[in-house]
Short mmCIF file of C-alpha atoms in Angstrom, two decimals:
data_model
loop_
_atom_site.label_atom_id
_atom_site.label_comp_id
_atom_site.label_asym_id
_atom_site.label_seq_id
_atom_site.Cartn_x
_atom_site.Cartn_y
_atom_site.Cartn_z
CA MET A 935 -1.63 -8.00 34.10
CA SER A 936 -4.03 -9.68 31.69
CA GLU A 937 -2.80 -11.78 28.78
CA THR A 938 -6.00 -11.27 26.80
CA SER A 939 -7.13 -7.89 25.56
CA GLU A 940 -10.44 -6.44 26.66
CA LYS A 941 -11.71 -4.69 23.54
CA ASN A 942 -12.02 -0.90 23.52
CA GLN A 943 -10.21 -0.51 26.85
CA LYS A 944 -6.73 0.69 25.86
CA LYS A 945 -6.50 3.11 22.94
CA VAL A 946 -2.77 2.67 22.29
CA VAL A 947 -1.00 -0.53 21.22
CA VAL A 948 2.79 -0.83 21.39
CA TYR A 949 3.60 -3.66 19.02
CA GLY A 950 7.00 -5.16 19.73
CA ALA A 951 6.97 -3.83 23.29
CA SER A 952 9.60 -6.28 24.59
CA GLY A 953 12.36 -4.92 22.34
CA TYR A 954 14.87 -2.26 23.32
CA THR A 955 12.96 0.59 21.68
CA GLY A 956 9.52 -0.77 22.57
CA ARG A 957 10.39 -0.71 26.27
CA LEU A 958 11.31 2.97 26.06
CA VAL A 959 8.08 3.78 24.24
CA CYS A 960 6.18 2.14 27.12
CA GLU A 961 8.25 4.07 29.65
CA TYR A 962 7.29 7.41 28.12
CA LEU A 963 3.65 6.42 27.69
CA ARG A 964 3.66 5.87 31.44
CA GLU A 965 5.11 9.35 31.93
CA TYR A 966 2.35 10.83 29.79
CA GLY A 967 -0.26 8.86 31.72
CA VAL A 968 -1.44 7.02 28.60
CA PRO A 969 -2.87 3.49 29.11
CA PHE A 970 -1.47 1.00 26.61
CA VAL A 971 -1.38 -2.57 25.41
CA ALA A 972 2.10 -4.13 25.31
CA ALA A 973 1.81 -6.58 22.42
CA GLY A 974 4.12 -9.12 20.81
CA ARG A 975 4.67 -12.78 20.05
CA SER A 976 5.41 -13.93 23.61
CA ALA A 977 3.39 -12.89 26.65
CA GLU A 978 6.08 -14.28 28.94
CA ARG A 979 8.83 -12.24 27.31
CA LEU A 980 6.63 -9.13 27.27
CA GLN A 981 5.86 -9.39 30.97
CA GLU A 982 9.50 -10.01 31.79
CA SER A 983 10.48 -6.91 29.80
CA MET A 984 7.84 -4.76 31.45
CA ASP A 985 8.76 -5.93 34.96
CA GLY A 986 12.52 -5.74 34.54
CA HIS A 987 13.26 -3.02 32.01
CA VAL A 988 10.58 -0.32 32.06
CA ALA A 989 11.24 2.30 34.72
CA GLY A 990 8.19 3.04 36.86
CA ILE A 991 6.11 0.28 35.28
CA GLU A 992 4.40 -0.38 38.64
CA THR A 993 2.49 2.89 38.17
CA ALA A 994 1.56 2.30 34.49
CA ASP A 995 -1.91 1.37 33.28
CA TYR A 996 -1.19 -1.41 30.81
CA GLU A 997 -1.88 -4.98 29.83
CA VAL A 998 0.16 -7.62 28.07
CA VAL A 999 -1.26 -9.32 24.97
CA GLU A 1000 0.29 -12.14 22.97
CA VAL A 1001 -0.51 -12.11 19.26
CA THR A 1002 0.56 -13.96 16.12
CA HIS A 1003 1.85 -11.89 13.23
CA ASP A 1004 -0.90 -12.06 10.62
CA VAL A 1005 -3.48 -9.54 9.43
CA GLU A 1006 -6.43 -11.36 10.98
CA SER A 1007 -4.90 -11.65 14.45
CA LEU A 1008 -3.56 -8.10 14.41
CA THR A 1009 -6.91 -6.76 13.23
CA ASP A 1010 -8.60 -8.48 16.16
CA LEU A 1011 -6.02 -6.99 18.56
CA PHE A 1012 -6.24 -3.45 17.15
CA ARG A 1013 -10.04 -3.32 17.15
CA GLY A 1014 -11.00 -0.44 19.43
CA ALA A 1015 -7.51 1.09 19.45
CA SER A 1016 -6.85 4.60 18.16
CA VAL A 1017 -3.07 4.42 17.69
CA VAL A 1018 -0.62 1.62 16.94
CA LEU A 1019 3.08 2.24 17.62
CA ASN A 1020 5.03 -0.41 15.70
CA THR A 1021 8.64 -1.31 16.55
CA VAL A 1022 8.79 -4.69 14.78
CA GLY A 1023 11.31 -4.76 11.94
CA PRO A 1024 12.59 -5.31 9.37
CA PHE A 1025 9.54 -3.26 8.44
CA SER A 1026 9.64 -4.08 4.74
CA LYS A 1027 9.02 -7.69 5.78
CA TRP A 1028 6.78 -7.36 8.84
CA GLY A 1029 5.20 -3.95 8.32
CA PRO A 1030 2.49 -4.61 5.69
CA GLN A 1031 0.41 -6.84 7.98
CA VAL A 1032 0.43 -4.18 10.72
CA VAL A 1033 -0.47 -1.34 8.35
CA GLU A 1034 -3.30 -3.35 6.78
CA ALA A 1035 -4.69 -4.20 10.22
CA CYS A 1036 -4.57 -0.52 11.21
CA LEU A 1037 -6.43 0.46 8.07
CA ALA A 1038 -9.04 -2.24 8.69
CA THR A 1039 -9.70 -1.03 12.24
CA GLY A 1040 -9.35 2.73 11.79
CA ALA A 1041 -6.15 3.17 13.82
CA HIS A 1042 -3.37 5.67 13.22
CA TYR A 1043 -0.01 4.03 12.46
CA THR A 1044 3.52 5.07 13.42
CA ASP A 1045 6.79 3.18 13.41
CA THR A 1046 10.51 3.68 13.98
CA THR A 1047 11.83 2.59 10.60
CA GLY A 1048 14.63 4.02 8.53
CA GLU A 1049 14.12 1.52 5.71
CA GLN A 1050 13.74 3.74 2.68
CA ASP A 1051 12.00 1.10 0.58
CA TRP A 1052 9.37 0.67 3.32
CA LEU A 1053 8.73 4.41 3.42
CA MET A 1054 8.27 4.42 -0.35
CA THR A 1055 5.83 1.51 -0.03
CA CYS A 1056 3.87 3.34 2.66
CA ASP A 1057 3.72 6.45 0.52
CA GLU A 1058 2.82 4.80 -2.77
CA THR A 1059 0.75 1.79 -1.66
CA TYR A 1060 -1.05 2.83 1.51
CA GLY A 1061 -0.87 6.63 1.75
CA ALA A 1062 -4.01 7.43 -0.26
CA ASP A 1063 -6.13 4.87 1.62
CA PHE A 1064 -5.04 6.24 4.99
CA ALA A 1065 -5.74 9.80 3.85
CA ALA A 1066 -9.22 8.81 2.63
CA ALA A 1067 -9.90 7.26 6.04
CA GLY A 1068 -8.65 10.36 7.89
CA LEU A 1069 -5.81 8.35 9.42
CA LEU A 1070 -2.12 9.13 9.89
CA LEU A 1071 0.51 6.83 8.36
CA ALA A 1072 3.80 8.02 9.86
CA PRO A 1073 6.73 5.62 9.49
CA GLY A 1074 10.15 6.71 10.69
CA ILE A 1075 9.36 8.66 13.88
CA ALA A 1076 12.72 8.13 15.59
CA HIS A 1077 15.80 10.07 16.56
CA MET A 1078 17.84 9.19 13.49
CA TYR A 1079 15.23 10.74 11.22
CA THR A 1080 12.91 13.04 13.17
CA THR A 1081 15.52 15.03 15.08
CA GLY A 1082 17.41 15.67 11.85
CA GLU A 1083 14.13 16.60 10.20
CA ILE A 1084 13.47 19.14 12.95
CA ALA A 1085 16.83 20.75 12.13
CA ALA A 1086 15.96 20.75 8.42
CA GLN A 1087 12.55 22.30 9.05
CA LEU A 1088 14.12 25.04 11.16
CA CYS A 1089 16.42 25.87 8.24
CA LEU A 1090 13.51 25.85 5.81
CA GLU A 1091 11.74 28.56 7.79
CA LYS A 1092 13.91 30.85 5.68
CA PRO A 1093 12.26 31.03 2.23
CA GLY A 1094 14.26 30.28 -0.90
CA LEU A 1095 16.29 27.29 0.31
CA ASP A 1096 15.81 24.18 -1.82
CA THR A 1097 18.73 21.83 -1.04
CA LEU A 1098 19.31 19.86 2.16
CA ASP A 1099 22.60 18.28 3.23
CA ILE A 1100 21.87 16.22 6.37
CA ALA A 1101 24.25 14.48 8.78
CA VAL A 1102 23.13 12.36 11.74
CA PHE A 1103 25.51 10.89 14.32
CA TRP A 1104 25.03 9.12 17.61
CA GLY A 1105 26.98 7.42 20.37
CA GLY A 1106 26.61 3.77 21.26
CA SER A 1107 25.88 0.87 18.96
CA PRO A 1108 22.87 -0.52 17.07
CA THR A 1109 20.51 -2.93 18.80
CA ILE A 1110 20.04 -6.54 17.68
CA ALA A 1111 16.99 -5.58 15.64
CA SER A 1112 18.71 -2.55 14.10
CA THR A 1113 21.68 -4.66 13.01
CA GLN A 1114 19.39 -7.23 11.39
CA THR A 1115 17.45 -4.48 9.64
CA ILE A 1116 20.66 -2.92 8.27
CA LEU A 1117 21.69 -6.23 6.69
CA VAL A 1118 18.27 -7.10 5.28
CA ASN A 1119 17.83 -3.60 3.90
CA ALA A 1120 21.24 -3.70 2.25
CA ALA A 1121 20.43 -7.07 0.66
CA THR A 1122 17.01 -6.18 -0.70
CA SER A 1123 16.99 -2.51 -1.72
CA ALA A 1124 19.10 0.38 -2.96
CA ALA A 1125 19.71 3.59 -1.01
CA HIS A 1126 18.55 6.80 -2.69
CA TYR A 1127 18.99 10.52 -2.34
CA LEU A 1128 16.77 13.18 -3.86
CA GLU A 1129 18.09 15.28 -6.73
CA GLN A 1130 15.81 17.77 -8.47
CA ASN A 1131 12.73 15.94 -7.19
CA ALA A 1132 13.84 12.53 -8.46
CA TYR A 1133 15.26 9.57 -6.55
CA VAL A 1134 18.88 8.84 -7.45
CA PRO A 1135 20.62 5.70 -6.13
CA PHE A 1136 23.78 6.08 -4.11
CA ASP A 1137 26.84 4.41 -5.60
CA PRO A 1138 26.85 1.04 -3.77
CA GLY A 1139 30.65 1.09 -3.87
CA GLN A 1140 30.95 4.51 -2.27
CA GLY A 1141 32.07 3.16 1.08
CA LEU A 1142 32.75 5.35 4.07
CA LEU A 1143 32.59 9.10 3.54
CA PRO A 1144 34.41 11.45 5.94
CA LEU A 1145 32.23 14.32 7.15
CA VAL A 1146 33.00 17.52 9.02
CA VAL A 1147 31.10 17.35 12.31
CA PRO A 1148 30.35 20.59 14.16
CA GLY A 1149 31.97 20.76 17.59
CA GLN A 1150 34.98 18.52 17.01
CA HIS A 1151 38.25 18.62 15.06
CA GLU A 1152 38.25 14.98 14.01
CA LEU A 1153 36.39 14.02 10.86
CA ALA A 1154 33.58 11.50 11.35
CA LEU A 1155 32.93 8.50 9.12
CA SER A 1156 29.51 8.18 7.54
CA LEU A 1157 27.41 5.91 5.33
CA PRO A 1158 24.16 6.52 3.42
CA TRP A 1159 22.56 4.22 6.01
CA GLY A 1160 19.95 2.99 3.56
CA GLY A 1161 19.31 6.51 2.27
CA THR A 1162 17.27 7.35 5.40
CA SER A 1163 13.72 8.69 5.56
CA HIS A 1164 14.46 12.29 4.67
CA PRO A 1165 14.48 12.08 0.84
CA VAL A 1166 11.07 10.36 0.89
CA TRP A 1167 9.47 12.90 3.21
CA PHE A 1168 10.87 15.90 1.38
CA LYS A 1169 9.99 14.60 -2.08
CA ARG A 1170 6.47 15.90 -1.41
CA ASP A 1171 7.64 19.22 0.01
CA PRO A 1172 7.45 21.95 -2.69
CA ARG A 1173 10.24 23.90 -0.99
CA VAL A 1174 12.79 21.11 -1.42
CA ALA A 1175 14.27 19.88 -4.70
CA SER A 1176 17.32 17.98 -3.45
CA CYS A 1177 18.05 16.12 -0.20
CA LYS A 1178 20.94 13.88 0.78
CA ALA A 1179 21.52 12.31 4.19
CA GLN A 1180 24.51 10.47 5.66
CA GLY A 1181 25.00 9.13 9.15
CA GLY A 1182 26.87 6.91 11.52
CA VAL A 1183 28.16 6.31 15.02
CA PHE A 1184 30.95 8.37 16.55
CA ASN A 1185 32.97 5.18 17.14
CA ALA A 1186 35.36 5.12 14.16
CA ALA A 1187 36.44 1.51 14.73
CA LEU A 1188 32.84 0.32 14.63
CA MET A 1189 32.13 2.38 11.51
CA ASN A 1190 35.20 0.96 9.76
CA GLY A 1191 33.84 -2.53 10.29
CA VAL A 1192 30.32 -1.93 8.95
CA PRO A 1193 31.07 -2.00 5.18
CA GLN A 1194 33.07 -5.22 5.48
CA ILE A 1195 30.35 -6.92 7.52
CA VAL A 1196 27.64 -5.88 5.05
CA ALA A 1197 29.70 -6.82 1.98
CA ALA A 1198 30.57 -10.24 3.39
CA ALA A 1199 26.94 -10.93 4.31
CA LEU A 1200 25.70 -9.92 0.86
CA GLU A 1201 28.29 -12.06 -0.90
CA ALA A 1202 27.47 -15.08 1.23
CA THR A 1203 23.73 -14.82 0.62
CA LYS A 1204 23.52 -13.57 -2.97
CA ASP A 1205 22.42 -16.94 -4.41
CA MET A 1206 20.01 -17.90 -1.62
CA ASN A 1207 16.23 -17.84 -1.77
CA GLU A 1208 14.45 -15.26 0.38
CA GLU A 1209 13.80 -17.54 3.35
CA ASP A 1210 17.36 -18.87 3.55
CA ARG A 1211 18.82 -15.41 2.97
CA ASP A 1212 16.82 -13.87 5.80
CA ALA A 1213 17.83 -16.68 8.16
CA ALA A 1214 21.50 -16.26 7.23
CA LEU A 1215 21.37 -12.48 7.66
CA THR A 1216 19.67 -12.89 11.04
CA ALA A 1217 22.47 -15.23 12.12
CA THR A 1218 25.08 -12.73 10.91
CA ALA A 1219 23.36 -9.94 12.81
CA ALA A 1220 23.45 -12.06 15.98
CA GLN A 1221 27.21 -12.52 15.56
CA VAL A 1222 27.68 -8.77 15.29
CA MET A 1223 25.32 -7.84 18.13
CA ASN A 1224 23.74 -10.60 20.19
CA THR A 1225 22.90 -8.78 23.40
CA MET A 1226 20.68 -5.86 24.31
CA PRO A 1227 22.75 -2.69 24.70
CA PRO A 1228 22.84 -1.27 28.22
CA ARG A 1229 20.44 1.47 29.22
CA GLU A 1230 21.72 4.72 27.75
CA ASN A 1231 23.99 7.08 29.66
CA PRO A 1232 23.67 10.76 28.69
CA ARG A 1233 27.40 11.28 29.28
CA LEU A 1234 28.24 8.59 26.74
CA ASN A 1235 25.32 8.27 24.35
CA LYS A 1236 25.37 11.64 22.63
CA SER A 1237 23.66 12.60 19.40
CA LEU A 1238 24.32 15.24 16.79
CA ASP A 1239 22.13 16.37 13.91
CA SER A 1240 23.53 18.87 11.44
CA VAL A 1241 21.72 20.29 8.41
CA HIS A 1242 23.08 22.63 5.77
CA ALA A 1243 20.27 24.15 3.68
CA SER A 1244 21.06 26.19 0.61
CA GLY A 1245 19.40 28.01 -2.23
CA PRO A 1246 20.46 30.32 -5.06
CA LEU A 1247 20.92 33.33 -2.76
CA GLY A 1248 20.79 32.04 0.80
CA ARG A 1249 22.05 29.50 3.28
CA ALA A 1250 21.14 28.21 6.71
CA HIS A 1251 22.84 25.77 9.06
CA CYS A 1252 21.22 24.11 12.06
CA VAL A 1253 22.94 21.92 14.64
CA ILE A 1254 21.08 20.05 17.36
CA HIS A 1255 23.22 18.45 20.06
CA GLY A 1256 21.44 15.82 22.12
CA ASN A 1257 21.81 12.63 24.08
CA GLN A 1258 20.31 9.16 24.34
CA ASN A 1259 19.02 8.68 20.80
CA TYR A 1260 16.90 5.63 21.70
CA LYS A 1261 15.22 7.61 24.47
CA GLN A 1262 14.53 10.34 21.93
CA THR A 1263 12.82 7.72 19.80
CA GLY A 1264 10.75 6.38 22.69
CA LEU A 1265 9.65 9.86 23.67
CA LEU A 1266 8.72 10.90 20.12
CA GLN A 1267 6.61 7.77 19.69
CA ALA A 1268 4.85 8.25 23.02
CA TYR A 1269 4.14 11.90 22.29
CA ALA A 1270 2.68 10.97 18.90
CA ALA A 1271 0.17 8.70 20.64
CA TYR A 1272 -0.53 11.25 23.38
CA SER A 1273 -1.26 13.92 20.77
CA LEU A 1274 -3.36 11.71 18.49
CA LEU A 1275 -5.61 10.72 21.38
CA GLN A 1276 -6.53 14.37 21.86
CA GLN A 1277 -6.60 15.99 18.42
CA PRO A 1278 -6.24 15.15 14.72
CA PRO A 1279 -2.78 15.37 13.18
CA LEU A 1280 -1.80 18.36 11.04
CA ARG A 1281 -1.78 16.02 8.05
CA VAL A 1282 -3.41 12.65 7.39
CA GLY A 1283 -2.19 9.93 5.08
CA PHE A 1284 1.55 9.47 4.62
CA ALA A 1285 3.45 12.07 6.65
CA SER A 1286 6.57 12.52 8.72
CA GLY A 1287 6.54 13.30 12.41
CA CYS A 1288 7.18 16.99 11.76
CA GLN A 1289 4.53 17.14 9.04
CA ALA A 1290 2.00 15.46 11.33
CA PHE A 1291 2.73 17.24 14.62
CA GLY A 1292 4.84 20.31 13.83
CA HIS A 1293 8.62 20.54 14.06
CA ARG A 1294 8.63 23.19 16.78
CA GLU A 1295 6.17 21.12 18.83
CA LEU A 1296 8.42 18.06 18.63
CA LEU A 1297 11.49 20.14 19.43
CA GLY A 1298 9.69 21.44 22.52
CA VAL A 1299 8.93 17.89 23.62
CA LEU A 1300 12.57 16.80 23.30
CA ARG A 1301 13.72 19.95 25.10
CA ALA A 1302 11.20 19.50 27.91
CA PHE A 1303 12.59 16.05 28.70
CA GLY A 1304 16.21 17.21 28.54
CA LEU A 1305 17.17 15.14 25.48
CA VAL A 1306 18.35 17.92 23.15
CA ALA A 1307 19.99 21.31 23.60
CA GLU A 1308 18.71 24.53 22.10
CA PRO A 1309 19.37 24.34 18.34
CA VAL A 1310 22.22 26.43 16.97
CA LEU A 1311 20.75 28.09 13.87
CA THR A 1312 22.80 30.29 11.54
CA VAL A 1313 21.07 32.03 8.63
CA GLU A 1314 22.85 33.88 5.82
CA GLY A 1315 21.61 35.92 2.90
#
């Protein structure tokens, strides 16, 4: 494969394609028959990842491109592309250059973030410019946010519900990049929920919160997990006034260790400048998780999204059982590109996956690939 991009040949760029999630995005682009550019900082690492970790790559139409992370270089790479799928985080640090390059070249932008401060930045800083250009700006298309949003949107099909209580759980453990993002996000921004259309910060000393999880007797441990994407998306939904999301892994021992790891990292870096702090947090993340997780196993890597929606005179509850949350993310990203190549999104500017493509459409995609079960929806009142 070529290490230099031929302009206007491939309409989809996967930026950060050598990472755990990026590989899965490429895998599903292959399944959709979408040609793509696998881009990142190292052509050698990219090619190694494609050859060794992307199932069926020998039948994919792709090329590898090495690029430095600055607006000028990314603009040159994206010229001629229609869609950029970004997996390079922490997004609050590395995202602005990618978004600005997309805007400069007229490319739709999606990413896999759950960093609430980055979503707010996308909404408030870039959303209007993308809308004016007729482009989609859709951060946070990933299992941990989109699958839960699908459940919320199914509940909201009943009129008169204005409050969302969201829980997201998954099996397995975070990747290297996810662990680093968790620490950086905790060090640089507060987590918020939505209450009567206003952002309210979570109590930073809240700690682990036990949650009732449908389908099991044991309580699960949860954290605000940065506040998640949901309060930002639903702040612009006239049906919703309040939205709170919690999440975590099913592994209780791992969950019990997260607050201590985060607290120790924040204490150790509180007096550092930004550069030294980021380096120290990256080193801490490597100590917690320094290897790529194994390819997911549907018998082990299960997911659960539960949403209680309520209003003055009604309630709804939706549960979506699934598996392989990283595969869900890869598929959702690939479908976003596949759809955008053929038709405009339902909404331009800042939008969630469901707002851009339709929640029932995305549910159908996940169901078609065997990654989620039929939702269990209960409506009262």
